[in-house]
GROMACS .gro file of C-alpha atoms in nm:
model
  157
    1UNK     CA    1  -2.388  -0.256  -1.052
    2UNK     CA    2  -2.350  -0.494  -0.765
    3UNK     CA    3  -2.020  -0.611  -0.633
    4UNK     CA    4  -1.916  -0.873  -0.382
    5UNK     CA    5  -1.676  -0.629  -0.214
    6UNK     CA    6  -1.789  -0.430   0.090
    7UNK     CA    7  -1.830  -0.054   0.039
    8UNK     CA    8  -1.502   0.031   0.215
    9UNK     CA    9  -1.308  -0.203  -0.017
   10UNK     CA   10  -1.470  -0.045  -0.325
   11UNK     CA   11  -1.388   0.299  -0.182
   12UNK     CA   12  -1.019   0.213  -0.128
   13UNK     CA   13  -0.996   0.048  -0.474
   14UNK     CA   14  -1.151   0.356  -0.637
   15UNK     CA   15  -0.888   0.576  -0.470
   16UNK     CA   16  -0.604   0.346  -0.574
   17UNK     CA   17  -0.717   0.344  -0.939
   18UNK     CA   18  -0.692   0.724  -0.951
   19UNK     CA   19  -0.340   0.751  -0.810
   20UNK     CA   20  -0.070   0.847  -1.063
   21UNK     CA   21   0.213   0.687  -0.867
   22UNK     CA   22   0.464   0.415  -0.949
   23UNK     CA   23   0.359   0.072  -0.825
   24UNK     CA   24   0.584   0.051  -0.517
   25UNK     CA   25   0.493   0.402  -0.402
   26UNK     CA   26   0.122   0.339  -0.465
   27UNK     CA   27   0.133   0.020  -0.257
   28UNK     CA   28   0.304   0.201   0.031
   29UNK     CA   29   0.058   0.493   0.021
   30UNK     CA   30  -0.245   0.263   0.009
   31UNK     CA   31  -0.108   0.050   0.294
   32UNK     CA   32  -0.071   0.361   0.508
   33UNK     CA   33  -0.417   0.480   0.403
   34UNK     CA   34  -0.576   0.143   0.490
   35UNK     CA   35  -0.397   0.140   0.825
   36UNK     CA   36  -0.534   0.487   0.897
   37UNK     CA   37  -0.887   0.373   0.809
   38UNK     CA   38  -0.855   0.067   1.034
   39UNK     CA   39  -0.721   0.275   1.325
   40UNK     CA   40  -1.014   0.517   1.298
   41UNK     CA   41  -1.257   0.225   1.281
   42UNK     CA   42  -1.102   0.067   1.590
   43UNK     CA   43  -1.149   0.398   1.775
   44UNK     CA   44  -1.523   0.365   1.727
   45UNK     CA   45  -1.603   0.539   1.398
   46UNK     CA   46  -1.804   0.347   1.143
   47UNK     CA   47  -1.662   0.304   0.793
   48UNK     CA   48  -1.952   0.508   0.655
   49UNK     CA   49  -1.862   0.801   0.884
   50UNK     CA   50  -1.495   0.775   0.789
   51UNK     CA   51  -1.569   0.768   0.416
   52UNK     CA   52  -1.812   1.061   0.450
   53UNK     CA   53  -1.552   1.269   0.638
   54UNK     CA   54  -1.279   1.196   0.381
   55UNK     CA   55  -1.489   1.280   0.076
   56UNK     CA   56  -1.529   1.107  -0.256
   57UNK     CA   57  -1.256   0.876  -0.389
   58UNK     CA   58  -1.184   1.132  -0.661
   59UNK     CA   59  -1.123   1.405  -0.402
   60UNK     CA   60  -0.906   1.181  -0.183
   61UNK     CA   61  -0.697   1.066  -0.481
   62UNK     CA   62  -0.654   1.426  -0.599
   63UNK     CA   63  -0.532   1.524  -0.252
   64UNK     CA   64  -0.291   1.230  -0.235
   65UNK     CA   65  -0.163   1.305  -0.586
   66UNK     CA   66  -0.101   1.669  -0.492
   67UNK     CA   67   0.082   1.565  -0.174
   68UNK     CA   68   0.294   1.317  -0.370
   69UNK     CA   69   0.340   1.525  -0.686
   70UNK     CA   70   0.716   1.476  -0.681
   71UNK     CA   71   0.656   1.102  -0.726
   72UNK     CA   72   0.364   1.115  -0.972
   73UNK     CA   73   0.382   1.000  -1.332
   74UNK     CA   74   0.378   1.275  -1.587
   75UNK     CA   75   0.219   1.272  -1.931
   76UNK     CA   76   0.399   1.379  -2.246
   77UNK     CA   77   0.215   1.588  -2.504
   78UNK     CA   78   0.386   1.375  -2.772
   79UNK     CA   79   0.159   1.084  -2.685
   80UNK     CA   80  -0.116   1.230  -2.905
   81UNK     CA   81   0.114   1.214  -3.208
   82UNK     CA   82   0.144   0.840  -3.147
   83UNK     CA   83  -0.233   0.812  -3.106
   84UNK     CA   84  -0.286   0.985  -3.443
   85UNK     CA   85  -0.031   0.749  -3.600
   86UNK     CA   86  -0.215   0.448  -3.455
   87UNK     CA   87  -0.555   0.578  -3.570
   88UNK     CA   88  -0.430   0.643  -3.925
   89UNK     CA   89  -0.276   0.296  -3.946
   90UNK     CA   90  -0.591   0.140  -3.806
   91UNK     CA   91  -0.811   0.319  -4.059
   92UNK     CA   92  -0.574   0.220  -4.342
   93UNK     CA   93  -0.573  -0.144  -4.229
   94UNK     CA   94  -0.952  -0.148  -4.200
   95UNK     CA   95  -0.991   0.010  -4.543
   96UNK     CA   96  -0.739  -0.232  -4.690
   97UNK     CA   97  -0.912  -0.534  -4.538
   98UNK     CA   98  -1.253  -0.422  -4.666
   99UNK     CA   99  -1.125  -0.321  -5.011
  100UNK     CA  100  -1.234  -0.541  -5.302
  101UNK     CA  101  -0.867  -0.556  -5.411
  102UNK     CA  102  -0.729  -0.681  -5.082
  103UNK     CA  103  -0.571  -1.028  -5.074
  104UNK     CA  104  -0.852  -1.124  -4.841
  105UNK     CA  105  -1.086  -1.084  -5.140
  106UNK     CA  106  -0.874  -1.242  -5.415
  107UNK     CA  107  -1.073  -1.428  -5.673
  108UNK     CA  108  -0.987  -1.659  -5.957
  109UNK     CA  109  -1.114  -1.680  -6.310
  110UNK     CA  110  -1.130  -2.006  -6.497
  111UNK     CA  111  -1.113  -2.369  -6.408
  112UNK     CA  112  -0.845  -2.622  -6.338
  113UNK     CA  113  -0.831  -2.784  -6.681
  114UNK     CA  114  -0.561  -2.598  -6.877
  115UNK     CA  115  -0.230  -2.407  -6.872
  116UNK     CA  116  -0.405  -2.070  -6.825
  117UNK     CA  117  -0.686  -2.208  -6.620
  118UNK     CA  118  -0.629  -2.009  -6.301
  119UNK     CA  119  -0.592  -1.634  -6.327
  120UNK     CA  120  -0.563  -1.437  -6.006
  121UNK     CA  121  -0.722  -1.093  -6.023
  122UNK     CA  122  -0.488  -0.949  -5.758
  123UNK     CA  123  -0.119  -0.930  -5.840
  124UNK     CA  124   0.175  -0.825  -5.630
  125UNK     CA  125   0.239  -0.885  -5.265
  126UNK     CA  126   0.071  -0.650  -5.022
  127UNK     CA  127   0.169  -0.845  -4.712
  128UNK     CA  128   0.483  -0.635  -4.647
  129UNK     CA  129   0.267  -0.322  -4.648
  130UNK     CA  130   0.017  -0.492  -4.419
  131UNK     CA  131   0.291  -0.596  -4.179
  132UNK     CA  132   0.441  -0.246  -4.182
  133UNK     CA  133   0.105  -0.086  -4.109
  134UNK     CA  134   0.034  -0.337  -3.830
  135UNK     CA  135   0.374  -0.265  -3.673
  136UNK     CA  136   0.313   0.110  -3.696
  137UNK     CA  137  -0.028   0.061  -3.536
  138UNK     CA  138   0.127  -0.135  -3.250
  139UNK     CA  139   0.408   0.120  -3.210
  140UNK     CA  140   0.157   0.404  -3.206
  141UNK     CA  141  -0.054   0.243  -2.936
  142UNK     CA  142   0.251   0.149  -2.731
  143UNK     CA  143   0.389   0.503  -2.760
  144UNK     CA  144   0.057   0.658  -2.659
  145UNK     CA  145   0.023   0.449  -2.345
  146UNK     CA  146   0.393   0.457  -2.254
  147UNK     CA  147   0.419   0.835  -2.288
  148UNK     CA  148   0.116   0.863  -2.060
  149UNK     CA  149   0.315   0.709  -1.774
  150UNK     CA  150   0.656   0.871  -1.775
  151UNK     CA  151   0.852   0.861  -1.450
  152UNK     CA  152   0.874   1.185  -1.255
  153UNK     CA  153   1.145   1.429  -1.354
  154UNK     CA  154   1.454   1.410  -1.135
  155UNK     CA  155   1.498   1.704  -0.903
  156UNK     CA  156   1.770   1.947  -1.000
  157UNK     CA  157   2.014   2.043  -0.729
   0.00000   0.00000   0.00000
């Protein structure tokens, strides 16, 4: 995998992706981190030496997350309930769309030359059920991702 970014930029981006901090806090932390890297580079260290001394991006991000744990997002265990809801709705929608009785597969019998010429083999409207399942699928996915990024709990005094 080649990239147009220099190794130090990829290193900093890899650290930033692993931070579980709100946007404003993450920007401030990464600005301070980049300033620290630049200061060390200006003192004569190469970027390769600096990156080797700091460790892998995963290790650096874990350290920063532990130092900033009061500001980190938290994940709710309820998010998996929403994921299950989304998966069930997705499977139902897929099964419905592939079913021979779905409105996507409606067929007609007869021609266009008489009062009973067109007979639709599928009766009843299934679009409300389709819309309901699609909304539940969207709600399940939204809930899963939203509950994975809850703000930190406020500190009790």
